[in-house]
mmCIF file of C-alpha atoms in Angstrom:
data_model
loop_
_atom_site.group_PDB
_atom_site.id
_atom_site.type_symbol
_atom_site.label_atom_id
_atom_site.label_comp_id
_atom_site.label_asym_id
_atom_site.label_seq_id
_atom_site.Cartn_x
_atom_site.Cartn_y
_atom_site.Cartn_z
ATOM 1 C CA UNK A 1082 0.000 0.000 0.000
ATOM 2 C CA UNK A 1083 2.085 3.315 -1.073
ATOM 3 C CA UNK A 1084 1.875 6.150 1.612
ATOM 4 C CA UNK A 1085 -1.036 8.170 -0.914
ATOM 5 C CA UNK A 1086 -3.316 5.314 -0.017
ATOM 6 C CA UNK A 1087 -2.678 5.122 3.395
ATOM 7 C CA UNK A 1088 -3.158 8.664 3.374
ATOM 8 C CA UNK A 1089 -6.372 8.859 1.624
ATOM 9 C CA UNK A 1090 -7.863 5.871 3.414
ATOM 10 C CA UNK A 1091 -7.042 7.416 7.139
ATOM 11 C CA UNK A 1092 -8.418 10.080 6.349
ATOM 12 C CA UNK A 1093 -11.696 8.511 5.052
ATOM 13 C CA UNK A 1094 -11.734 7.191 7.994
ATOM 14 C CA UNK A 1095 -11.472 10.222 10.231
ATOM 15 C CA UNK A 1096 -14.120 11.859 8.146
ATOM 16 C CA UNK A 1097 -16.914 9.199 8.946
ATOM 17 C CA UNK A 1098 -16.166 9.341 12.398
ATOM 18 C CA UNK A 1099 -16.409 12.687 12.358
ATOM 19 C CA UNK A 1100 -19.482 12.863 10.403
ATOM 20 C CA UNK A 1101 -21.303 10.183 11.312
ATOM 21 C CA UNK A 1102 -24.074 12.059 13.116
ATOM 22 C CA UNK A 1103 -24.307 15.324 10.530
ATOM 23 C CA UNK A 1104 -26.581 15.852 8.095
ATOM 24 C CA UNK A 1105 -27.385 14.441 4.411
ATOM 25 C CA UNK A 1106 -24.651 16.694 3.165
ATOM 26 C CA UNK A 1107 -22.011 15.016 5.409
ATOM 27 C CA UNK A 1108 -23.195 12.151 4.262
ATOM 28 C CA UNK A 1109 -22.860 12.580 0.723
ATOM 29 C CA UNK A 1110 -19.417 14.215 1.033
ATOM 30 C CA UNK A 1111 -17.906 10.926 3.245
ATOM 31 C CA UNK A 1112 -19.550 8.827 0.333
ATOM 32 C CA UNK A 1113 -17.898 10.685 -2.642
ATOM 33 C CA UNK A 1114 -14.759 10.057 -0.773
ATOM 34 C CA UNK A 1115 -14.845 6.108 0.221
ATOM 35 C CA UNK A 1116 -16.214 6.082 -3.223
ATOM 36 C CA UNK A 1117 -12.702 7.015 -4.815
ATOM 37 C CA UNK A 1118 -10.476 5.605 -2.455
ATOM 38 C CA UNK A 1119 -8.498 3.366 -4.291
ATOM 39 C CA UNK A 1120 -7.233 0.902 -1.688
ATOM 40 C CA UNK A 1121 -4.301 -1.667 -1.510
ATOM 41 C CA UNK A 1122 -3.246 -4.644 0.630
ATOM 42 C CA UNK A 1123 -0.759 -5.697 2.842
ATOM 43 C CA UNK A 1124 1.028 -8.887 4.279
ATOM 44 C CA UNK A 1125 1.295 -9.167 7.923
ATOM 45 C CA UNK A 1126 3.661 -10.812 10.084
ATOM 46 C CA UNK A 1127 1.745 -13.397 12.141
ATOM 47 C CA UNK A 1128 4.933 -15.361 13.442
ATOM 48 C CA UNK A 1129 8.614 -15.304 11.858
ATOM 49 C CA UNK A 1130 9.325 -18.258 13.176
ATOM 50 C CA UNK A 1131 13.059 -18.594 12.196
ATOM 51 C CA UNK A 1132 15.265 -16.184 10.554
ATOM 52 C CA UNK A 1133 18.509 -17.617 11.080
ATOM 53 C CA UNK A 1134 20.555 -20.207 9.095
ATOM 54 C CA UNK A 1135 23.052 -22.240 10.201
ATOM 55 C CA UNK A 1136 25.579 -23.638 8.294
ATOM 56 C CA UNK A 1137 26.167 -27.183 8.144
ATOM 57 C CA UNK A 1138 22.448 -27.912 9.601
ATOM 58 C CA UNK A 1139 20.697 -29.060 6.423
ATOM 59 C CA UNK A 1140 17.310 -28.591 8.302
ATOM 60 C CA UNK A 1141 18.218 -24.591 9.112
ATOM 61 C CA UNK A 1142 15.404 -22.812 7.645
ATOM 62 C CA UNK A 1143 13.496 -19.627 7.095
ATOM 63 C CA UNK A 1144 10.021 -19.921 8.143
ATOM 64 C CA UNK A 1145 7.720 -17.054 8.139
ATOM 65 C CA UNK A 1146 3.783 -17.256 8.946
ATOM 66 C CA UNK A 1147 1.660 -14.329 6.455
ATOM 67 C CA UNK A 1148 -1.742 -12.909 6.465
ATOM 68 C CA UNK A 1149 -3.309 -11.527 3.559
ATOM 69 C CA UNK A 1150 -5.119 -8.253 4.146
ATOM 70 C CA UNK A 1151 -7.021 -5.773 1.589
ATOM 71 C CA UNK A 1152 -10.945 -4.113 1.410
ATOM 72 C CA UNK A 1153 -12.161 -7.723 0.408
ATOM 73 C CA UNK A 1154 -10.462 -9.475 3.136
ATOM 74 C CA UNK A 1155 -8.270 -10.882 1.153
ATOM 75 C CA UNK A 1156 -10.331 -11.447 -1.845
ATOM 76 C CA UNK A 1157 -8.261 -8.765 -4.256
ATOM 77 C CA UNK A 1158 -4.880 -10.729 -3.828
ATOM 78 C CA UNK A 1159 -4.285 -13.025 -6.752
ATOM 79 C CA UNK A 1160 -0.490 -14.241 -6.277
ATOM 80 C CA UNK A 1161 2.288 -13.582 -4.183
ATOM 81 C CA UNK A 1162 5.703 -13.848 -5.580
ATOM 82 C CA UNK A 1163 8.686 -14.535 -3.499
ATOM 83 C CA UNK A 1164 12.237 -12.439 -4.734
ATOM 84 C CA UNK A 1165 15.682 -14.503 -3.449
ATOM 85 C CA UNK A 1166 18.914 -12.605 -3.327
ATOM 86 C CA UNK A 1167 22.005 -12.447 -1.471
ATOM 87 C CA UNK A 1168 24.022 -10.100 0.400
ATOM 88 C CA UNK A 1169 27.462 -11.500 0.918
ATOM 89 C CA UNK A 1170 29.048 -9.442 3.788
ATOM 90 C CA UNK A 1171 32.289 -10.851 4.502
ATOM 91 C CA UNK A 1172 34.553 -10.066 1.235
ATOM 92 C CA UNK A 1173 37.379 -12.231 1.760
ATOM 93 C CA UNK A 1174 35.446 -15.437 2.396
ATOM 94 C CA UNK A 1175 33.633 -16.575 -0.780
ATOM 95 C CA UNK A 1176 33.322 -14.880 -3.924
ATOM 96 C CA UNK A 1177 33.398 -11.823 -2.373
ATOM 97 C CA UNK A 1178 29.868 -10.499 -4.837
ATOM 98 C CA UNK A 1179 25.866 -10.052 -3.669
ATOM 99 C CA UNK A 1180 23.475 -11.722 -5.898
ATOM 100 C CA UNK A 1181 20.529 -9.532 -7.285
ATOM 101 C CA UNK A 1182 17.553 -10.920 -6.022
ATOM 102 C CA UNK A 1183 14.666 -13.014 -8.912
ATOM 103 C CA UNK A 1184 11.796 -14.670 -8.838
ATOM 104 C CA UNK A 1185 11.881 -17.723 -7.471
ATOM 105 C CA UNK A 1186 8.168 -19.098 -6.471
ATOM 106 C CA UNK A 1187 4.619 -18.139 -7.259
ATOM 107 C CA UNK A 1188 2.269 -18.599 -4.315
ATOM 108 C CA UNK A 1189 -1.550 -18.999 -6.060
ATOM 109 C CA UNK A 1190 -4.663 -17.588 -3.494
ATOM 110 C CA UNK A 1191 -6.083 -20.723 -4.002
ATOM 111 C CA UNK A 1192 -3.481 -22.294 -1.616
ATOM 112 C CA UNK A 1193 -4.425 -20.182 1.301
ATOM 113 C CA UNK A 1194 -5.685 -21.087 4.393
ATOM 114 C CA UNK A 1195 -8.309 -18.558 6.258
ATOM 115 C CA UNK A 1196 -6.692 -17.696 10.149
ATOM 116 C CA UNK A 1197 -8.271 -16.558 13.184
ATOM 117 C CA UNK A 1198 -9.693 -13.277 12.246
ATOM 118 C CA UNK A 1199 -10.871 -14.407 8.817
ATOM 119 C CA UNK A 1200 -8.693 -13.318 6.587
ATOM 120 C CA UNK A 1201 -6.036 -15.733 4.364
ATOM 121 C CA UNK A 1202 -3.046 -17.275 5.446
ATOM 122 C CA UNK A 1203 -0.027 -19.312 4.106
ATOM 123 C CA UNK A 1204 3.191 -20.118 5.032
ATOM 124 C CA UNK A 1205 6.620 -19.693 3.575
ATOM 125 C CA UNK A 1206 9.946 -21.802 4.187
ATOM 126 C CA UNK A 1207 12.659 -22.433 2.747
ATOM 127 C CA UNK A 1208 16.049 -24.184 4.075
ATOM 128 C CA UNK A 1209 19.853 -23.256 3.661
ATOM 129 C CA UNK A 1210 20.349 -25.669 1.158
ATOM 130 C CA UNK A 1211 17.747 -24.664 -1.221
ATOM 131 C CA UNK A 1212 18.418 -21.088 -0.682
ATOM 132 C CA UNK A 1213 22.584 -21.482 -1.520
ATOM 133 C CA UNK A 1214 20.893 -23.530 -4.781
ATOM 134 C CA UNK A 1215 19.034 -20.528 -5.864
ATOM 135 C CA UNK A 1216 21.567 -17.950 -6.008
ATOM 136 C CA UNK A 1217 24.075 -20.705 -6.788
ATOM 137 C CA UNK A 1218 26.503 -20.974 -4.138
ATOM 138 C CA UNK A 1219 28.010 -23.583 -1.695
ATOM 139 C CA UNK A 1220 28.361 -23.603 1.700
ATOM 140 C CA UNK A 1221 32.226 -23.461 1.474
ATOM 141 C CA UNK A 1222 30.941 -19.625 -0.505
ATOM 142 C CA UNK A 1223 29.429 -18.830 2.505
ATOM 143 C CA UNK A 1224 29.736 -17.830 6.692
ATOM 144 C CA UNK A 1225 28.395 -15.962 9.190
ATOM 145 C CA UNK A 1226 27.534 -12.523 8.883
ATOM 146 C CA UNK A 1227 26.003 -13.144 5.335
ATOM 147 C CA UNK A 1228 22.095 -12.710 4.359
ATOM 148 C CA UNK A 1229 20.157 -13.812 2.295
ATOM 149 C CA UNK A 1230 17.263 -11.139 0.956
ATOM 150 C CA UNK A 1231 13.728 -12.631 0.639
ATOM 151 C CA UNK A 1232 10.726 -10.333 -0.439
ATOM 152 C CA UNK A 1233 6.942 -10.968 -1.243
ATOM 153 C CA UNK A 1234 5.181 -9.195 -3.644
ATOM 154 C CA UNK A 1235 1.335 -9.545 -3.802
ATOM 155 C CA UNK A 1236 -0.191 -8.985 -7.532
ATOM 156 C CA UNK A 1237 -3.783 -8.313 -7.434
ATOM 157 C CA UNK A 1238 -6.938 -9.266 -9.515
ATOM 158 C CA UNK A 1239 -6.936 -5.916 -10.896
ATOM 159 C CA UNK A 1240 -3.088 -6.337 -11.765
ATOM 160 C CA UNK A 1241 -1.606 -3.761 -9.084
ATOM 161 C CA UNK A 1242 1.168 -4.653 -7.163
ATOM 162 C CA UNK A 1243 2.442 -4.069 -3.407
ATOM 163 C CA UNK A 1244 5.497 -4.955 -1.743
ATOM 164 C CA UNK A 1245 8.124 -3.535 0.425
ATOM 165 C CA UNK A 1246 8.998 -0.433 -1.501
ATOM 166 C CA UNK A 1247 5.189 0.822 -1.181
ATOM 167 C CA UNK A 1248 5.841 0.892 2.468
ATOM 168 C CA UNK A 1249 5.326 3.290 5.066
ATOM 169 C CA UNK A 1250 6.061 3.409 8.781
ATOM 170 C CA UNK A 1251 2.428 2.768 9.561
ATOM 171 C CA UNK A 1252 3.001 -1.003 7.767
ATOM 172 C CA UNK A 1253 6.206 -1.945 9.048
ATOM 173 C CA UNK A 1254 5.037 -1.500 13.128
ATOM 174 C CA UNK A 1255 1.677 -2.296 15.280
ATOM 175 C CA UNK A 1256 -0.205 -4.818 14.483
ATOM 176 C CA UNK A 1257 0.368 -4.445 10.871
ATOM 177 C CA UNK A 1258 3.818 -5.357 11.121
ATOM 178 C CA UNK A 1259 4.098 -6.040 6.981
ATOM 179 C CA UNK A 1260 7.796 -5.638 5.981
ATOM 180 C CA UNK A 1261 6.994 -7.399 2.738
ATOM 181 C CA UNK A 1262 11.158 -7.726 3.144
ATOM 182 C CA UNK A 1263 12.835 -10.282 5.143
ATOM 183 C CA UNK A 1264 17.228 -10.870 5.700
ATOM 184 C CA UNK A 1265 17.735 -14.398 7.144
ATOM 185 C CA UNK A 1266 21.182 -14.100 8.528
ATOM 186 C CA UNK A 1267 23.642 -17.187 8.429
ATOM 187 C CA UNK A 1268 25.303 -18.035 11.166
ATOM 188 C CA UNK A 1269 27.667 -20.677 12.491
ATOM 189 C CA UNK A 1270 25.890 -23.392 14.904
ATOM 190 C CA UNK A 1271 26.968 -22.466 18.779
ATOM 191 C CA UNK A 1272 25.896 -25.122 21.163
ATOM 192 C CA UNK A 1273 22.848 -23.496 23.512
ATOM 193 C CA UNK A 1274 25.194 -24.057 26.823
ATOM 194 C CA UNK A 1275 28.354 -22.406 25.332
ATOM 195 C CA UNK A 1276 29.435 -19.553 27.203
ATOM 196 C CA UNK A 1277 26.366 -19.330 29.678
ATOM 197 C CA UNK A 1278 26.009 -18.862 33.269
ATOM 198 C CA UNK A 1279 27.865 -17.734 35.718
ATOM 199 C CA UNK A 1280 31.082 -15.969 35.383
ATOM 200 C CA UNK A 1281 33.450 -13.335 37.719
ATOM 201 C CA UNK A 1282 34.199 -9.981 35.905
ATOM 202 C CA UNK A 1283 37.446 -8.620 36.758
ATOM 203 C CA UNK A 1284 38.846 -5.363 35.074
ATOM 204 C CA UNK A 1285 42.730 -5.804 34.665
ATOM 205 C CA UNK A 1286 43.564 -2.693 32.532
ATOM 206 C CA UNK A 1287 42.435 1.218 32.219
ATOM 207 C CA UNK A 1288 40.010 3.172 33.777
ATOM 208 C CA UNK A 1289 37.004 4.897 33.264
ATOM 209 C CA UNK A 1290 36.513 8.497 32.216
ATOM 210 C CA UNK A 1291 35.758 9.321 36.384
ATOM 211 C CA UNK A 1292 39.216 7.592 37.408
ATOM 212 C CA UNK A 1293 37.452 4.516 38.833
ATOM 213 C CA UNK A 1294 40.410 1.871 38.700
ATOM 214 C CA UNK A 1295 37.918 -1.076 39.458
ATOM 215 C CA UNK A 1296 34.661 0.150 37.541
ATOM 216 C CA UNK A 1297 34.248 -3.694 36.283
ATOM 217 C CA UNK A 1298 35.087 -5.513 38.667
ATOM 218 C CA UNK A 1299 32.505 -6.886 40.615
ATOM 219 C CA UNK A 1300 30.318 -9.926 41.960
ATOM 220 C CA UNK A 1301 29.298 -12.742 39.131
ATOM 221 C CA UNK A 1302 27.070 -12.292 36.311
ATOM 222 C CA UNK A 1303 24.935 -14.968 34.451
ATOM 223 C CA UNK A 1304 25.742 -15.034 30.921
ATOM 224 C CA UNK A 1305 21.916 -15.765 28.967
ATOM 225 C CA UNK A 1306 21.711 -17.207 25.540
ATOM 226 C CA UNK A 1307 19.614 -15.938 22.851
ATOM 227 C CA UNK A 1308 20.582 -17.548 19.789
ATOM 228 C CA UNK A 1309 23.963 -16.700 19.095
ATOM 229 C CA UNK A 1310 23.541 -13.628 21.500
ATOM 230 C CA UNK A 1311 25.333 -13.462 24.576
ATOM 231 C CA UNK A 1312 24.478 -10.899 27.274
ATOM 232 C CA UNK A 1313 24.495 -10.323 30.695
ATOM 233 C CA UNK A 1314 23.501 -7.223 33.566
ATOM 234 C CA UNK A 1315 26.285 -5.364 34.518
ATOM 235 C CA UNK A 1316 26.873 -2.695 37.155
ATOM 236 C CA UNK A 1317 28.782 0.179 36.027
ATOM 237 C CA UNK A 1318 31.147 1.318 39.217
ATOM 238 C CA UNK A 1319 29.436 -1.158 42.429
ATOM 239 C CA UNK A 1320 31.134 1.056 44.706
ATOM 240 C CA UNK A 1321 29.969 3.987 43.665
ATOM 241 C CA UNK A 1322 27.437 5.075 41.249
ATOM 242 C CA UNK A 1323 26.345 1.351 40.671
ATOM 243 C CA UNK A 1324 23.965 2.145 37.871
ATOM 244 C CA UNK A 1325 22.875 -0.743 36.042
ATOM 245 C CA UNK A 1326 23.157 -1.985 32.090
ATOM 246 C CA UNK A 1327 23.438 -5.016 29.860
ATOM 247 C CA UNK A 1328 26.175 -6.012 28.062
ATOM 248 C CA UNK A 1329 25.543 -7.494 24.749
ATOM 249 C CA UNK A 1330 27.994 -9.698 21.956
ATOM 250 C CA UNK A 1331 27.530 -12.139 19.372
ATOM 251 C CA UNK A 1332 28.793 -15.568 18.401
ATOM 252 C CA UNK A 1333 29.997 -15.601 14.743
ATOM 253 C CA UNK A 1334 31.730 -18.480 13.117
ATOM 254 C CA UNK A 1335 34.851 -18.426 15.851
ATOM 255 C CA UNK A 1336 34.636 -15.012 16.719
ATOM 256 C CA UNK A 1337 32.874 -12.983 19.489
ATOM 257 C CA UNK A 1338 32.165 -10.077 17.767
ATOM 258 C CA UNK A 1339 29.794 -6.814 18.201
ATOM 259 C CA UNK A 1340 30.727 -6.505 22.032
ATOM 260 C CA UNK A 1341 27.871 -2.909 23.262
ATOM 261 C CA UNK A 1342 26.493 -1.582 26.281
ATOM 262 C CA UNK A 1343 25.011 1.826 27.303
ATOM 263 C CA UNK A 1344 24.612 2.675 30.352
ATOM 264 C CA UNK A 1345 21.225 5.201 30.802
ATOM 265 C CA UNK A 1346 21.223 7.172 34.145
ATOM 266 C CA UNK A 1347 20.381 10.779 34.612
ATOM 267 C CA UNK A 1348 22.430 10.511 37.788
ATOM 268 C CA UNK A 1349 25.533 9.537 36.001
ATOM 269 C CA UNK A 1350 27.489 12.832 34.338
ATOM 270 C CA UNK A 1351 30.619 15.086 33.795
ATOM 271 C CA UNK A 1352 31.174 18.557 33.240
ATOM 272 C CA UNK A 1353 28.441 18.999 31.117
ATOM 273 C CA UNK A 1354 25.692 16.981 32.632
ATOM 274 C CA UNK A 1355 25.982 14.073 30.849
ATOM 275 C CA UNK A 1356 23.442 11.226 31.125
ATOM 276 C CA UNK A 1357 24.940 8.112 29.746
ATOM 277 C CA UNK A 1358 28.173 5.732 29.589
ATOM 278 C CA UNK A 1359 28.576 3.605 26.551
ATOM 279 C CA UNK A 1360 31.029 0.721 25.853
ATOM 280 C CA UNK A 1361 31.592 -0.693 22.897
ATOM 281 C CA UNK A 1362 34.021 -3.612 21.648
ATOM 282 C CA UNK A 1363 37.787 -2.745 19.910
ATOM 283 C CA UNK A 1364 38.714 -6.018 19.096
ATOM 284 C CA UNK A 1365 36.816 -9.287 18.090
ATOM 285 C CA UNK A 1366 37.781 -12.582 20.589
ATOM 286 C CA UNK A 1367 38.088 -16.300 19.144
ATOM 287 C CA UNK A 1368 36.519 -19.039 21.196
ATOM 288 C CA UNK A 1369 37.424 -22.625 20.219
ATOM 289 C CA UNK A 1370 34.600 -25.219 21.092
ATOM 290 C CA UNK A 1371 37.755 -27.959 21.896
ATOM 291 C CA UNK A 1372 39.133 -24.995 24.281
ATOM 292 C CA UNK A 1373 36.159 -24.457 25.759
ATOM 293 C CA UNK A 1374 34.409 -21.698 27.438
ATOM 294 C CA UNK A 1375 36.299 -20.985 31.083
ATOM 295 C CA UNK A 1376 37.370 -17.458 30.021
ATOM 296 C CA UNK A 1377 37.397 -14.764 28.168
ATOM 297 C CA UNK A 1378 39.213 -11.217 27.713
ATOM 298 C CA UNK A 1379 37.946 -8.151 26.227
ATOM 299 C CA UNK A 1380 39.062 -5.097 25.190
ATOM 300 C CA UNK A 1381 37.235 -2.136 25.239
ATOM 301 C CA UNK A 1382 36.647 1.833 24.721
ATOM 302 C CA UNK A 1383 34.591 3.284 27.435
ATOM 303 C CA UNK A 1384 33.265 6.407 26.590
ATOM 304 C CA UNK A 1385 30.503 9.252 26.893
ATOM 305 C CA UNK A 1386 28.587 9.908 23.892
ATOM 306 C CA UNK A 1387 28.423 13.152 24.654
ATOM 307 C CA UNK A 1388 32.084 13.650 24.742
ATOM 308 C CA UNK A 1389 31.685 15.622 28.060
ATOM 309 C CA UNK A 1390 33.960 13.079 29.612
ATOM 310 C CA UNK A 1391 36.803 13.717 27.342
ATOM 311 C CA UNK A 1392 38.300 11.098 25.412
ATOM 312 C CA UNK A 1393 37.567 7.356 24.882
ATOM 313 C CA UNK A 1394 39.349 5.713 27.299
ATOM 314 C CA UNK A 1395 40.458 2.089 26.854
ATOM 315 C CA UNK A 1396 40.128 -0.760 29.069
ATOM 316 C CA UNK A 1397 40.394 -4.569 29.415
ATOM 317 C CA UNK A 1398 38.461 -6.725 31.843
ATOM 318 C CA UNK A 1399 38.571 -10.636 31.987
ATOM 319 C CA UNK A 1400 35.625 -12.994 32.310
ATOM 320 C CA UNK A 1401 36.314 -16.313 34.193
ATOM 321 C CA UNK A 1402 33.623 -19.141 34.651
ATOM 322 C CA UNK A 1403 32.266 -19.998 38.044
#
């Protein structure tokens, strides 16, 4: 639905709200207008059930669950076609090239299912394997970091079309939730208890932009899993301010990578009133599944955003399983 329609249908709607009591002439304007609207349809988001892929699992899938919406509740959609492409991110693995996106699949209407509130469903999936065939690649082309680019496009009776470049922000959020556009990400299989529970932080370098020698160090944490996520609550200076955060990193094909936390605390601030800490990772760390998980060591740059604390100022702090 392009932002013209959305436009002209809201405010069809305000108007009949609004004029619902008046007179004739109300009533003859709000017709003329619902008359003329010229509306489109959407696909909503009832469950993405997976959107990661990981390699060496031939079952790793995408799996999303879609509703068809429009002014005949669902009646106007004829197809929907599904566009595969790739996005390779890592340059010096693989070919090093994306892979414009085609059509791969034609879904007909008549293979939809009607969901809870009446209006058509279907679902879409696709494994790792299949995907790599379309865009022709091999796994050995391939790691984690990479994305594949799936998008649905429904094509109506009346031969209009709708998909994620008719978008607006009113789509995409809410209920509505209708990206049209979806980026499975591929990632390298990390066993769930890898790198979970609890573990001591100890800070053995740096300090932070107040002078606090020991602003890491503190009692354990519990490392939680989501995915290939890793994160755990932290307390930014225990002996002092002891404002509260999460630290957050992810597990990429050997790496620990993406290492970020902000701190948000109006009582926290330099010369300038600043009202939040950030940390973010310098330096990716290997893990080794044969080596195990029993510590770790990070570097990073902790910093205010604002800049009111001066300079980034860099840091280490070791974690050590319990």
């Amino acid at each position: 639905m392009n932002k013209n329609n959305i436009k002209y249908f809201l405010g069809a709607t305000l108007l009949t709200t609004m004029l619902f009591t008046g007179c004739d002439d109300g009533d003859q304007i709000v017709d003329q207008i619902t008359d003329n609207v010229q509306r489109g349809a959407v696909l909503r988001t009832v469950d993405l059930v997976s959107n990661e892929l990981p390699i060496g699992e031939a079952d790793g899938n995408f799996t999303v669950d879609l509703e068809v919406q429009d002014i005949e509740n669902g009646g106007l959609v004829q197809d929907v076609e599904v566009y595969v492409g790739f996005r390779d991110n890592t340059d010096e693995f693989g070919p090093g090239t994306d892979v414009d996106e085609a059509l791969v699949e034609t879904i007909s209407s008549s293979t939809f299912t009607i969901g809870e509130f009446g209006l058509p469903r279907f679902t879409y999936s696709v494994t790792l394997p299949e995907l790599l065939s379309i865009v022709g690649r091999n796994e050995s082309d391939i790691t984690g970091g990479d994305q594949f680019t799936i998008r649905f496009e429904l094509v109506l009776s009346d031969g209009r079309r709708f998909s994620f470049a008719d978008n607006s922000g009113t789509l995409t959020g809410s209920f509505f939730s209708s990206p049209f556009l979806y980026t499975p990400l591929v990632i390298c299989p990390v066993p769930e208890d890898f790198f979970t529970g609890d573990y001591s932080v100890v800070q053995t370098s740096g300090s932070s932009p107040f002078g606090i020698g020991d602003f890491l160090t503190q009692s354990p944490v519990t490392v939680v899993a989501t995915g290939t996520n890793r994160s755990f609550g932290f307390t930014y200076d225990p002996g002092g301010f002891a404002v509260g955060y999460t630290m957050s990193m992810d597990l990429v094909c050997n790496l620990i990578t993406g290492l970020s936390g902000t701190i948000n605390s109006g009582s926290l601030g330099c010369n300038g009133g600043a009202s939040s800490i950030g940390q973010t990772g310098t330096a990716d760390v290997p893990y080794d599944f044969a080596v195990g998980d029993e510590s770790f060591s990070f570097e990073i740059n902790d910093f205010d955003p604002s800049a009111d604390c001066g300079a980034a100022v860099p840091s280490t702090f070791t974690m050590t399983k319990l």
